[in-house]
JSON list of C-alpha atoms in Angstrom, two decimals:
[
{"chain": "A", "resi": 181, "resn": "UNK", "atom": "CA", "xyz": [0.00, 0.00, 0.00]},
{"chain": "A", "resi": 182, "resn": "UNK", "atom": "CA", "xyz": [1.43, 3.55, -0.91]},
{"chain": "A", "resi": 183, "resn": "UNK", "atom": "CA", "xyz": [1.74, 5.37, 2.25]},
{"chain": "A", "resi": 184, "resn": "UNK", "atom": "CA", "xyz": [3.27, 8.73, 1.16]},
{"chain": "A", "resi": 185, "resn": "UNK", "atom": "CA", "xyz": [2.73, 10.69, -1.74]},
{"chain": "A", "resi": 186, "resn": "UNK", "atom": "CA", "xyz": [5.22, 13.20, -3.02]},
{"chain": "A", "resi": 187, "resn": "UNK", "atom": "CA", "xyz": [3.80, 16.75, -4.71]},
{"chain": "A", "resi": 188, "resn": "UNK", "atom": "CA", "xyz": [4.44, 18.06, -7.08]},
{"chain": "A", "resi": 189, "resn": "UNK", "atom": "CA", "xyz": [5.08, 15.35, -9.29]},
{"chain": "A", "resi": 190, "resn": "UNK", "atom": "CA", "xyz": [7.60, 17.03, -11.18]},
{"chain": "A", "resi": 191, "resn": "UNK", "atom": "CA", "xyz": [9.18, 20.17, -10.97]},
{"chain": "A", "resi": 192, "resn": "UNK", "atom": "CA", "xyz": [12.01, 22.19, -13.18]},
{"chain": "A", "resi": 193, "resn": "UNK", "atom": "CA", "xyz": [13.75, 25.24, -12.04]},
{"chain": "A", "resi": 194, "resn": "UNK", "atom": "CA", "xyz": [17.11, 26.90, -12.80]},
{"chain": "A", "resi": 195, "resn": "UNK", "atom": "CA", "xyz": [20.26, 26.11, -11.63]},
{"chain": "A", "resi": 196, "resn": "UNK", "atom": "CA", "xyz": [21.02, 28.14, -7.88]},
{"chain": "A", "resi": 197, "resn": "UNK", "atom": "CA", "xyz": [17.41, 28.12, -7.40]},
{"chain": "A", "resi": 198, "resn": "UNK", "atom": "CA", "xyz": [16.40, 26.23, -4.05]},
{"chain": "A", "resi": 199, "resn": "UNK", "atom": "CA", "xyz": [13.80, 23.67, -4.61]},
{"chain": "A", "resi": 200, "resn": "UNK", "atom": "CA", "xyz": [10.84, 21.86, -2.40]},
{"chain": "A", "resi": 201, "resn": "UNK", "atom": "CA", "xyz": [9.34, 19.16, -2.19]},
{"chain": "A", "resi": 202, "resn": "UNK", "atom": "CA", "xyz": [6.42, 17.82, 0.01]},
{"chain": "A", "resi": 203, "resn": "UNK", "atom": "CA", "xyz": [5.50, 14.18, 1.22]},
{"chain": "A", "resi": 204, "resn": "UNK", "atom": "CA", "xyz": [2.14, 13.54, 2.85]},
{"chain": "A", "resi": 205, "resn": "UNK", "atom": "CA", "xyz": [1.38, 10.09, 4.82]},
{"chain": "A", "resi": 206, "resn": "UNK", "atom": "CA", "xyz": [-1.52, 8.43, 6.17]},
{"chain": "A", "resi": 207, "resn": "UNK", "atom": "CA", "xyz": [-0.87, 7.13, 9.04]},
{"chain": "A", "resi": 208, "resn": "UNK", "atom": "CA", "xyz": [1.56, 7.49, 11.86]},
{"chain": "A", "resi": 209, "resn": "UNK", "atom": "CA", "xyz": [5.27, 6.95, 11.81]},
{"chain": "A", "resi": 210, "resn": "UNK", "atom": "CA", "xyz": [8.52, 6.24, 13.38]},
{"chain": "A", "resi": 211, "resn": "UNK", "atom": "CA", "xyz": [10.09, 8.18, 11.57]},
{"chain": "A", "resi": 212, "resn": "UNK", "atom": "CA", "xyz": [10.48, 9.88, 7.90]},
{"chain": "A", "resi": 213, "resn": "UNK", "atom": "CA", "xyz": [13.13, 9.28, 5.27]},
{"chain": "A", "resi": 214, "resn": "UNK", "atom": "CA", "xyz": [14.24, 11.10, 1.74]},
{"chain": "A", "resi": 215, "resn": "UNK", "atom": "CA", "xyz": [15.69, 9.05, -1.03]},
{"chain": "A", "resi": 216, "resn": "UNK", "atom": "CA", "xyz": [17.27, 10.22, -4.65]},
{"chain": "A", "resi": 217, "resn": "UNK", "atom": "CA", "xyz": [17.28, 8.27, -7.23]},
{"chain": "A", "resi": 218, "resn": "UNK", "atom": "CA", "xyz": [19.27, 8.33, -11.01]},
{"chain": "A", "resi": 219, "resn": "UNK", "atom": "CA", "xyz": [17.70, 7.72, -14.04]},
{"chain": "A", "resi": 220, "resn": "UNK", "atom": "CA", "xyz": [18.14, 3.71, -14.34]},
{"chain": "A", "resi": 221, "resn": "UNK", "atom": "CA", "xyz": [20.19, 3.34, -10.85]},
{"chain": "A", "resi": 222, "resn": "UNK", "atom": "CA", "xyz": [19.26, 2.47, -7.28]},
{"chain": "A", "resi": 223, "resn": "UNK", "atom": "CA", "xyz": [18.12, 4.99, -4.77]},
{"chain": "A", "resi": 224, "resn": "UNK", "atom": "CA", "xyz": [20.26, 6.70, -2.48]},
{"chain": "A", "resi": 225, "resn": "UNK", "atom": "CA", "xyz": [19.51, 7.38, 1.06]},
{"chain": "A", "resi": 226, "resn": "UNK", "atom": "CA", "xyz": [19.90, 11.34, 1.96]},
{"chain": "A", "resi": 227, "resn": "UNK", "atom": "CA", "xyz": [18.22, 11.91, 5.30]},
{"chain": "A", "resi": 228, "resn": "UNK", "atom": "CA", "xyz": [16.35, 10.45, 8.13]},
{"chain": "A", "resi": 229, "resn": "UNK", "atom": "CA", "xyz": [14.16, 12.38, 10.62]},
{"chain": "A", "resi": 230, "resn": "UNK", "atom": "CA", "xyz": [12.40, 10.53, 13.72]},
{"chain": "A", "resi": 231, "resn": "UNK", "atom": "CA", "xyz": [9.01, 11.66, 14.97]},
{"chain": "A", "resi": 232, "resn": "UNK", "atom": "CA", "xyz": [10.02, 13.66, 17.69]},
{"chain": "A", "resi": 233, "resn": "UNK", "atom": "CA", "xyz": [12.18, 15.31, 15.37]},
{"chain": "A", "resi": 234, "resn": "UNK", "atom": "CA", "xyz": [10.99, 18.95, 13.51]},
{"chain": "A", "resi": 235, "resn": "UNK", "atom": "CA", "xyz": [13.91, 19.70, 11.06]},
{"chain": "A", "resi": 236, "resn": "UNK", "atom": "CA", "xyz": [17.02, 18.40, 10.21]},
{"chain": "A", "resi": 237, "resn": "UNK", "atom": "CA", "xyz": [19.96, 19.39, 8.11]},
{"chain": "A", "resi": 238, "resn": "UNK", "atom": "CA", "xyz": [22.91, 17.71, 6.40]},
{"chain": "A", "resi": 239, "resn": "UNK", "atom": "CA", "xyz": [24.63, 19.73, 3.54]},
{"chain": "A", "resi": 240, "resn": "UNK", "atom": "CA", "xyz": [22.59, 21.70, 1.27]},
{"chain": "A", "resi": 241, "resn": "UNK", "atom": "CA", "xyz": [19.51, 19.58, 2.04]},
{"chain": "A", "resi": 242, "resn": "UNK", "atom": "CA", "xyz": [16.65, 20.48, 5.12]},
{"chain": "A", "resi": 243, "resn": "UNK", "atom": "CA", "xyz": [13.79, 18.72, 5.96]},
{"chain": "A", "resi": 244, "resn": "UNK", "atom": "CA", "xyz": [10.76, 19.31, 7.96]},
{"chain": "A", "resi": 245, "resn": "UNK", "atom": "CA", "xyz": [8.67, 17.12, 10.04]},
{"chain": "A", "resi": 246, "resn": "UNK", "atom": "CA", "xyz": [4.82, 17.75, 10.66]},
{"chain": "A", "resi": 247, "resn": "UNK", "atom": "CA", "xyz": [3.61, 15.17, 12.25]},
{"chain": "A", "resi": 248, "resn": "UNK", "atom": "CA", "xyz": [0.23, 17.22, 13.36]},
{"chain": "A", "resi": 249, "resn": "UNK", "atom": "CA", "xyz": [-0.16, 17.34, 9.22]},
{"chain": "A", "resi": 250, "resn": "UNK", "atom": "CA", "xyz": [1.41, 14.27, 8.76]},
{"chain": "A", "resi": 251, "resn": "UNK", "atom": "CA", "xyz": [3.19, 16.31, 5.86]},
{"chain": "A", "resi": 252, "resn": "UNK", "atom": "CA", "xyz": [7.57, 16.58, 5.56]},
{"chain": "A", "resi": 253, "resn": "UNK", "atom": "CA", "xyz": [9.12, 18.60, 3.27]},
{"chain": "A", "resi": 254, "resn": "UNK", "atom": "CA", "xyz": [12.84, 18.69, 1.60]},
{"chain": "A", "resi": 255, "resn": "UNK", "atom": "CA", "xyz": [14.28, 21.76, 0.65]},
{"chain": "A", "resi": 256, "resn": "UNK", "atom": "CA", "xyz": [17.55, 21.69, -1.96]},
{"chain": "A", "resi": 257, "resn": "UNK", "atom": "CA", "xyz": [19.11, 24.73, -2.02]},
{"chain": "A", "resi": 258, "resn": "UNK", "atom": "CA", "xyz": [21.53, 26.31, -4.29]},
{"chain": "A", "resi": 259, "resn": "UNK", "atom": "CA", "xyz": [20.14, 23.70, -6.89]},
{"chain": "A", "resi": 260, "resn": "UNK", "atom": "CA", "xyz": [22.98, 22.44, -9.18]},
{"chain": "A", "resi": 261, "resn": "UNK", "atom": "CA", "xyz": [22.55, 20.17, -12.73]},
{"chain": "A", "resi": 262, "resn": "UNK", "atom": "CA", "xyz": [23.89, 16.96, -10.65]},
{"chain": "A", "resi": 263, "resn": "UNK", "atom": "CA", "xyz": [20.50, 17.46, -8.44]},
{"chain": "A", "resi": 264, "resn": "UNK", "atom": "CA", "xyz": [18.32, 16.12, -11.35]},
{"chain": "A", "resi": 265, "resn": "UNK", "atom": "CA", "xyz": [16.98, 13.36, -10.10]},
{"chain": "A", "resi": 266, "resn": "UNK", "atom": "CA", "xyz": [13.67, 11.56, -8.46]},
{"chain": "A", "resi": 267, "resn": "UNK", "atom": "CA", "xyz": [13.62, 12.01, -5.17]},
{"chain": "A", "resi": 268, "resn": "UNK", "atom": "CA", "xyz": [11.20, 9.51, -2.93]},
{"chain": "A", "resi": 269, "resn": "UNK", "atom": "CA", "xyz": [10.49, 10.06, 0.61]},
{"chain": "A", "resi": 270, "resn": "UNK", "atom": "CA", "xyz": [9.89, 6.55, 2.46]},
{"chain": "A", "resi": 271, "resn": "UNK", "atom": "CA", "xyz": [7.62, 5.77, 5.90]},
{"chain": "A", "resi": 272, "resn": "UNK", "atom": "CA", "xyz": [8.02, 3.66, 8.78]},
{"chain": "A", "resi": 273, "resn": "UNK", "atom": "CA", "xyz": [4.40, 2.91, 10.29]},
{"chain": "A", "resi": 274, "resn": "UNK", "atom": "CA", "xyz": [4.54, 3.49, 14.05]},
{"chain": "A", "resi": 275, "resn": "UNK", "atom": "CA", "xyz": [2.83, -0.42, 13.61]},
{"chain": "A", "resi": 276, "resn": "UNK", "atom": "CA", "xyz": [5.46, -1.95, 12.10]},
{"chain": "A", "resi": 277, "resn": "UNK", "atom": "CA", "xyz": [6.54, -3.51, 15.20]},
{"chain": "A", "resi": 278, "resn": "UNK", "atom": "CA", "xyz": [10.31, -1.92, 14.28]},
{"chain": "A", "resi": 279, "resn": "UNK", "atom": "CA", "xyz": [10.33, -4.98, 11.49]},
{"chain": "A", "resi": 280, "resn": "UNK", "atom": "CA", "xyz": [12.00, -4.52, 8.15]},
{"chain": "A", "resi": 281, "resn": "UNK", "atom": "CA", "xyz": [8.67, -4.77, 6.33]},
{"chain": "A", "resi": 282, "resn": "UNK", "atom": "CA", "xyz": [7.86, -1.33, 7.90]},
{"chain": "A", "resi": 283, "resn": "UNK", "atom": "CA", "xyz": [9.64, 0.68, 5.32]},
{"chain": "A", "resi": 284, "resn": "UNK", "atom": "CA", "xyz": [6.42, 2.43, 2.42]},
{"chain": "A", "resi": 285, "resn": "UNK", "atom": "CA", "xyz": [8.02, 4.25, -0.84]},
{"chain": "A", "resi": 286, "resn": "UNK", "atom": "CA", "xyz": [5.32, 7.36, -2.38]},
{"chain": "A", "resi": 287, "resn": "UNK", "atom": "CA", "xyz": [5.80, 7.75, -5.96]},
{"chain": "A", "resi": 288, "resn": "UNK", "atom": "CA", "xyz": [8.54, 10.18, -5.80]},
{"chain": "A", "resi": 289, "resn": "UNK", "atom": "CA", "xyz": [9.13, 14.30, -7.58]},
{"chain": "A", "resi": 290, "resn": "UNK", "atom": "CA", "xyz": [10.86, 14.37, -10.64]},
{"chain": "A", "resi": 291, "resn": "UNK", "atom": "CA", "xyz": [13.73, 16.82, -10.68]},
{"chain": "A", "resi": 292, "resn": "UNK", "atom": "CA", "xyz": [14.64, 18.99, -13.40]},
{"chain": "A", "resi": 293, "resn": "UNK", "atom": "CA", "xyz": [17.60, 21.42, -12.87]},
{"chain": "A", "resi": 294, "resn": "UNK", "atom": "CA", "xyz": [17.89, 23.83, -16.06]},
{"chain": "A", "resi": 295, "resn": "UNK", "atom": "CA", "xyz": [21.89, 24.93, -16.13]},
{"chain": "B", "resi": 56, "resn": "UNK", "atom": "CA", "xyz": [34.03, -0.77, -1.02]},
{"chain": "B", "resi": 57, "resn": "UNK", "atom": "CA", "xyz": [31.19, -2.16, 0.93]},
{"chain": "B", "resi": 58, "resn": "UNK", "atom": "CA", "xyz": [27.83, -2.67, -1.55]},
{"chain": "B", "resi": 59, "resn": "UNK", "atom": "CA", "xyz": [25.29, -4.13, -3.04]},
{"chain": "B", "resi": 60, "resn": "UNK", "atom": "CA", "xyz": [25.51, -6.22, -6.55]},
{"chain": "B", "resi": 61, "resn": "UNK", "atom": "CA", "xyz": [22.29, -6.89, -8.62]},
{"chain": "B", "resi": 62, "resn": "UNK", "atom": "CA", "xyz": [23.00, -9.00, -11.52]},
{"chain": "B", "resi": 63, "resn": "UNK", "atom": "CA", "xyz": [22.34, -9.18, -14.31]},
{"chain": "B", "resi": 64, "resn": "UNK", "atom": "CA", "xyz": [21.69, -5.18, -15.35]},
{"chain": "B", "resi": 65, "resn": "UNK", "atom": "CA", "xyz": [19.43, -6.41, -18.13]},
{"chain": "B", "resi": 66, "resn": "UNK", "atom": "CA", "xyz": [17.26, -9.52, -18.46]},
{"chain": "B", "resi": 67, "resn": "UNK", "atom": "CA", "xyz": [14.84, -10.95, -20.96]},
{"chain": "B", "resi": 68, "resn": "UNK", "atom": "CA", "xyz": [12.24, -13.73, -20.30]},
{"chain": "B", "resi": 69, "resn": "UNK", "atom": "CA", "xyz": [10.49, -15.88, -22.56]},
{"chain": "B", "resi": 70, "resn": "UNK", "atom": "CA", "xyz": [6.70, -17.03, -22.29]},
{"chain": "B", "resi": 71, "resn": "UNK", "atom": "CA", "xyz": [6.89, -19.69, -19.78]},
{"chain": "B", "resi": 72, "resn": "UNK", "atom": "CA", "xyz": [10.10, -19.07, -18.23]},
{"chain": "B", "resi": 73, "resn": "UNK", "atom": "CA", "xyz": [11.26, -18.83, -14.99]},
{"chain": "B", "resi": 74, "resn": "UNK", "atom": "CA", "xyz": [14.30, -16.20, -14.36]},
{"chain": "B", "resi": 75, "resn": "UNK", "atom": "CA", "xyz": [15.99, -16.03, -11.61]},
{"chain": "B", "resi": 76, "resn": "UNK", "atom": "CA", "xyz": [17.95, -12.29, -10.35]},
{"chain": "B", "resi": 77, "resn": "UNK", "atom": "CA", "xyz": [20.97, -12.15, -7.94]},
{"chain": "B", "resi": 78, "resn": "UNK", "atom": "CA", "xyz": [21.27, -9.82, -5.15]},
{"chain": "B", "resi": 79, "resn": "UNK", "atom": "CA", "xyz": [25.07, -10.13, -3.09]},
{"chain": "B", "resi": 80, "resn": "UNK", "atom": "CA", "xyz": [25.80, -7.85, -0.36]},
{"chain": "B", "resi": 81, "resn": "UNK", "atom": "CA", "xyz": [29.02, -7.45, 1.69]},
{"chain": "B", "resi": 82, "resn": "UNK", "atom": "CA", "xyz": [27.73, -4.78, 4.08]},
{"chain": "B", "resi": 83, "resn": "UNK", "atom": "CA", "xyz": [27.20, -7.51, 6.87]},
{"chain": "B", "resi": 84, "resn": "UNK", "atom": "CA", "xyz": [23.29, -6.28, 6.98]},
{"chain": "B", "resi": 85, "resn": "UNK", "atom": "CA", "xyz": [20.63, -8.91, 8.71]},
{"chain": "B", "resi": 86, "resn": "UNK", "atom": "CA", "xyz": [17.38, -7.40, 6.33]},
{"chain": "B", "resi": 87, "resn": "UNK", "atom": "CA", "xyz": [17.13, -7.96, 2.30]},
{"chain": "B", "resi": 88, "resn": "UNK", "atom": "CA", "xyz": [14.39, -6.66, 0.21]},
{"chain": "B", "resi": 89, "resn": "UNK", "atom": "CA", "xyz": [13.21, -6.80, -2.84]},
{"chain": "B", "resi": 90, "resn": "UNK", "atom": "CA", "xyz": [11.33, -4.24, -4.81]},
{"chain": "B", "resi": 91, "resn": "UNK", "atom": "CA", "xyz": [9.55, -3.76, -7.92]},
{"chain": "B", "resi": 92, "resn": "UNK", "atom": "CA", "xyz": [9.26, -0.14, -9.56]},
{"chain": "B", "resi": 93, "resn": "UNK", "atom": "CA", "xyz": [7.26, -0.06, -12.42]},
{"chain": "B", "resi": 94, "resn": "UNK", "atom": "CA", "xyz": [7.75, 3.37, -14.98]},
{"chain": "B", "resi": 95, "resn": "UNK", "atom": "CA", "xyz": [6.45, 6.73, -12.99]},
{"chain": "B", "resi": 96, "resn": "UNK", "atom": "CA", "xyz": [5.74, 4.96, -9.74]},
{"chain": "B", "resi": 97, "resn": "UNK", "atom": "CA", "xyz": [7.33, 3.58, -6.60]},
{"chain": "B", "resi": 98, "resn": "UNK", "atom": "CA", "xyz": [8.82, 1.29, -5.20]},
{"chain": "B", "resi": 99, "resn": "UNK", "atom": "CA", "xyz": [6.43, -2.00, -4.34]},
{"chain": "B", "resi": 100, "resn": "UNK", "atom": "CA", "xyz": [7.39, -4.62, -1.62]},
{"chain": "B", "resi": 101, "resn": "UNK", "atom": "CA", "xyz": [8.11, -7.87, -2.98]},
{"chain": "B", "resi": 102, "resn": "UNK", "atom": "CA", "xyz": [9.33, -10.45, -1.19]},
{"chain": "B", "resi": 103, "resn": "UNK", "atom": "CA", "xyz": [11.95, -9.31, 2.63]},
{"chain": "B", "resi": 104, "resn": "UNK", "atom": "CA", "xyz": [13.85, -11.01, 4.82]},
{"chain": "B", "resi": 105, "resn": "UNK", "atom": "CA", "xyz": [15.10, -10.40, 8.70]},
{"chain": "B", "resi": 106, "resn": "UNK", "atom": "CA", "xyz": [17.49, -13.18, 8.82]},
{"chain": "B", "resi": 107, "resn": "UNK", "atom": "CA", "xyz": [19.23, -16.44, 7.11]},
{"chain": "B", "resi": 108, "resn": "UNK", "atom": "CA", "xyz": [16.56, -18.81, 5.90]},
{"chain": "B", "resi": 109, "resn": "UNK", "atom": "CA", "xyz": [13.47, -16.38, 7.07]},
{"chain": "B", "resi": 110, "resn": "UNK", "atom": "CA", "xyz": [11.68, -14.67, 4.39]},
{"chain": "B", "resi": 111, "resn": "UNK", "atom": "CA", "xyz": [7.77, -12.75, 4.42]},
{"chain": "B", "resi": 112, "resn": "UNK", "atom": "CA", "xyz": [5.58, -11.88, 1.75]},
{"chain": "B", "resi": 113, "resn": "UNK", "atom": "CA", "xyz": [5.54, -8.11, 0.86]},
{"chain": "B", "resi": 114, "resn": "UNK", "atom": "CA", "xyz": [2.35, -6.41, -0.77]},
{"chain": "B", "resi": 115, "resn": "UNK", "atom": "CA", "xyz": [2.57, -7.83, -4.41]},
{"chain": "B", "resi": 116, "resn": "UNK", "atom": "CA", "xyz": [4.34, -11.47, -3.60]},
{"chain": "B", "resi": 117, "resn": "UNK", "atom": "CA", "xyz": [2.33, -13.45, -6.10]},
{"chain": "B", "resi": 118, "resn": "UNK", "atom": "CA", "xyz": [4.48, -14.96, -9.43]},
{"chain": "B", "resi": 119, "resn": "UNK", "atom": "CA", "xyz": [7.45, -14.30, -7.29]},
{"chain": "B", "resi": 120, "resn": "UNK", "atom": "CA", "xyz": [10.07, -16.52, -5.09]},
{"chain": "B", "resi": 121, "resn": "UNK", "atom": "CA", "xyz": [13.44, -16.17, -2.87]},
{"chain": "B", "resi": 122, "resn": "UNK", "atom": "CA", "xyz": [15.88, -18.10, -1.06]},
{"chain": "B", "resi": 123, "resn": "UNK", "atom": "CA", "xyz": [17.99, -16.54, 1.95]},
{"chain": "B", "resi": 124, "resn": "UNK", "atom": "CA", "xyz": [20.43, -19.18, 2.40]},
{"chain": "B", "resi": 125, "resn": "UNK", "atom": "CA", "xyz": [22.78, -17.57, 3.35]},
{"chain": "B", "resi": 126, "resn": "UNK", "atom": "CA", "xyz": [23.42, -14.17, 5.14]},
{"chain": "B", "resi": 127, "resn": "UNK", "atom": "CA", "xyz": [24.99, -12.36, 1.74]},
{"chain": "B", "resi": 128, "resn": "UNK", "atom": "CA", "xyz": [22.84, -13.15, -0.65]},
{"chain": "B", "resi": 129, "resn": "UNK", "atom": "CA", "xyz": [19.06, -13.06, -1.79]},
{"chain": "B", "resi": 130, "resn": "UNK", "atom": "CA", "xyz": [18.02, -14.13, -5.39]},
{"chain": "B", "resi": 131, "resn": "UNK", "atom": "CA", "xyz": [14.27, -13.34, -6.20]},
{"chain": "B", "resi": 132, "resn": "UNK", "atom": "CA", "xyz": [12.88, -15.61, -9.34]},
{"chain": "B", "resi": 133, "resn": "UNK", "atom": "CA", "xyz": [10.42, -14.27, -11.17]},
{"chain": "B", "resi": 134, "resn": "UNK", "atom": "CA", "xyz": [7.81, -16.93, -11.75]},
{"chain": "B", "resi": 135, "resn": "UNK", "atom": "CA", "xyz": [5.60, -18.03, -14.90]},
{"chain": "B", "resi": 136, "resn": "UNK", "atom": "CA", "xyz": [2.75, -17.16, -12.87]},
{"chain": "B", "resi": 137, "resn": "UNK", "atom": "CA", "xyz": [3.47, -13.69, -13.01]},
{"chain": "B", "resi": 138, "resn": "UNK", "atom": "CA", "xyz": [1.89, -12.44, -15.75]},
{"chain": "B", "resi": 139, "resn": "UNK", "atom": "CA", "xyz": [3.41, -8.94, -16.12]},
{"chain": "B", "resi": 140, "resn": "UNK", "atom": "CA", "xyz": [6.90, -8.91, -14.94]},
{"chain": "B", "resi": 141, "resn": "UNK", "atom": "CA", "xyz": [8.40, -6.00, -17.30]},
{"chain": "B", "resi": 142, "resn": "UNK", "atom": "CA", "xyz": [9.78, -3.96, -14.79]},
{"chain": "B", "resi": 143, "resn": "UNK", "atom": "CA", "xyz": [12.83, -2.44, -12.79]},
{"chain": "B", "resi": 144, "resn": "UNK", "atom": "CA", "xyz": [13.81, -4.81, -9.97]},
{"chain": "B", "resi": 145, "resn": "UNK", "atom": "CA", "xyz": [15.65, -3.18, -6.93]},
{"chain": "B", "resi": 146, "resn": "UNK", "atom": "CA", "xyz": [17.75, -5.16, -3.78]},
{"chain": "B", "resi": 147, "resn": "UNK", "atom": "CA", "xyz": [18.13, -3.64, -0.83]},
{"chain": "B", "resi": 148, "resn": "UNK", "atom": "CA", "xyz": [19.25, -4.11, 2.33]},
{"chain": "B", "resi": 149, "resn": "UNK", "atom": "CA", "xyz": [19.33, -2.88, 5.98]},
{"chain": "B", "resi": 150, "resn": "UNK", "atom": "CA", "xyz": [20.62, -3.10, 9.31]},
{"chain": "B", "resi": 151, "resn": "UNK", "atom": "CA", "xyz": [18.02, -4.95, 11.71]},
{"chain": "B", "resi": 152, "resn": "UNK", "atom": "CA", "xyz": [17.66, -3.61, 14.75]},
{"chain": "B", "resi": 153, "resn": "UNK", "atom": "CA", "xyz": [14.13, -2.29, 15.17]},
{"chain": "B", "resi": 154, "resn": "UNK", "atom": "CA", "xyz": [13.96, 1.50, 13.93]},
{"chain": "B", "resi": 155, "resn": "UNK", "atom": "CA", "xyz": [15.85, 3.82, 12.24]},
{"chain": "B", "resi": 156, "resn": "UNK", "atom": "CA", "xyz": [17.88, 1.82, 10.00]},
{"chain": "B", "resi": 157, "resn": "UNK", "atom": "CA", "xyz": [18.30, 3.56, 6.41]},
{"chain": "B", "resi": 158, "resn": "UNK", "atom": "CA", "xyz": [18.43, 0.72, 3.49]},
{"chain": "B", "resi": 159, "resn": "UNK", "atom": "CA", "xyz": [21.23, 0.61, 1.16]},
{"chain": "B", "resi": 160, "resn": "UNK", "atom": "CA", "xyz": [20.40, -0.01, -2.77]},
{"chain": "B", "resi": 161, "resn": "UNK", "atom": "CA", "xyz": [21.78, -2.40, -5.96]},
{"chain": "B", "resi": 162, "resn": "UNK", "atom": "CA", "xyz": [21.56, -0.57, -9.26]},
{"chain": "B", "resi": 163, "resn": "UNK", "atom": "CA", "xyz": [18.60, -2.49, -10.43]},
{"chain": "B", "resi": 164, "resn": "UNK", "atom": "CA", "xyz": [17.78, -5.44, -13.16]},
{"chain": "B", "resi": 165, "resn": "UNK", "atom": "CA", "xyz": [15.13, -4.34, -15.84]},
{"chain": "B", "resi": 166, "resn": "UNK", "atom": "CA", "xyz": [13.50, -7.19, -16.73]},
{"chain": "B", "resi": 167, "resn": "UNK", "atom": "CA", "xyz": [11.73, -7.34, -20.31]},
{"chain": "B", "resi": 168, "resn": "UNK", "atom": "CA", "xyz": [9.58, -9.82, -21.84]},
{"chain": "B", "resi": 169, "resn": "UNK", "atom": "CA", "xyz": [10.26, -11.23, -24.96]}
]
């Protein structure tokens, strides 16, 4: 079942613009993370963020944590061509018992840096 | 360099066939995965597994089948009973110990029918 959904679905800006993305869920979590993903590769992991957690930083990336909106977002900033990518964020139910199965994908934002 | 290998990058099946996709990983993780991402969506659970010769369905388990025999490895085979299997097939895995544990990716096998 798809847990979180990413918005927009795609977005293009120019390079050294910042961009955002959001990622609502349903239900609630242990905690919140941000993938990236090539064209034709693996995703990457970029950032984790627990529930008791509000915002958390690591390089030019920041993410957000509402968990009364059930809504995170990741900011990029200083956007470079390299950034192009789909970017998922991923949910761990607050049910999932802590098991490996607890991990939901949403369908991801499509990237687009313009150099 | 600690990582995941998916093998083979590119696969073609036949009507009728069974394939069968590696996943190795050297990163001493307990959890494997396997997902299926089909063009414009997510990733879908397929098949996991929280330790050596333990494995659980994920959401869309049907046409599919693993092995964890041992710790490194985690081959999925795609069944003749699936009847759509053109997609891009991910491995992951994870550290298992409860929460908190970010999962590590293979570059994929994209898996056509012929």
């Amino acid at each position: 079942s798809q847990q979180g959904e990413e918005d927009p679905q795609a977005l293009s800006i120019q390079e050294g613009e910042n961009a955002t993305m959001n990622c609502s869920y349903k239900t609630s979590i242990n905690n919140l993370q941000w993938y990236r993903q090539n064209s034709g590769r693996g995703l990457v992991h970029l950032i984790l963020i627990r529930s008791n957690e509000r915002e958390k930083h690591s390089g030019r990336l920041r993410v957000t944590l509402d968990t009364s909106k059930k809504s995170s977002s990741l900011l990029i900033t200083a956007s470079r061509a390299a950034d192009t990518a789909s970017y998922f964020c991923a949910t761990e139910s607050l049910y999932s018992g802590g098991g490996a199965d607890g991990l939901t994908f949403g369908k991801g934002t499509h990237l687009i840096i313009q150099p | 360099d600690g990582g995941i290998t998916q093998s083979p990058k590119y696969l073609f099946r036949k009507e009728g066939q069974n394939v069968t996709l590696s996943c190795e990983q050297n990163l001493n993780h307990d959890a494997m995965y396997w997902y299926r991402q089909d063009p414009g969506q997510g990733l879908r659970l397929i098949y996991y597994s929280q330790i050596v010769n333990d494995f659980q369905k994920g959401d869309i388990a049907e046409g599919y089948s693993v092995s964890r025999e041992k710790k490194e490895s985690f081959p999925l085979t795609v069944t003749s009973a699936q009847k759509n299997p053109t997609a891009f097939y991910l491995c992951a895995s994870s550290n298992f110990r409860g929460t908190y544990q970010p999962q590590h990716f293979g570059d994929g096998t994209r898996l056509s029918i012929l």
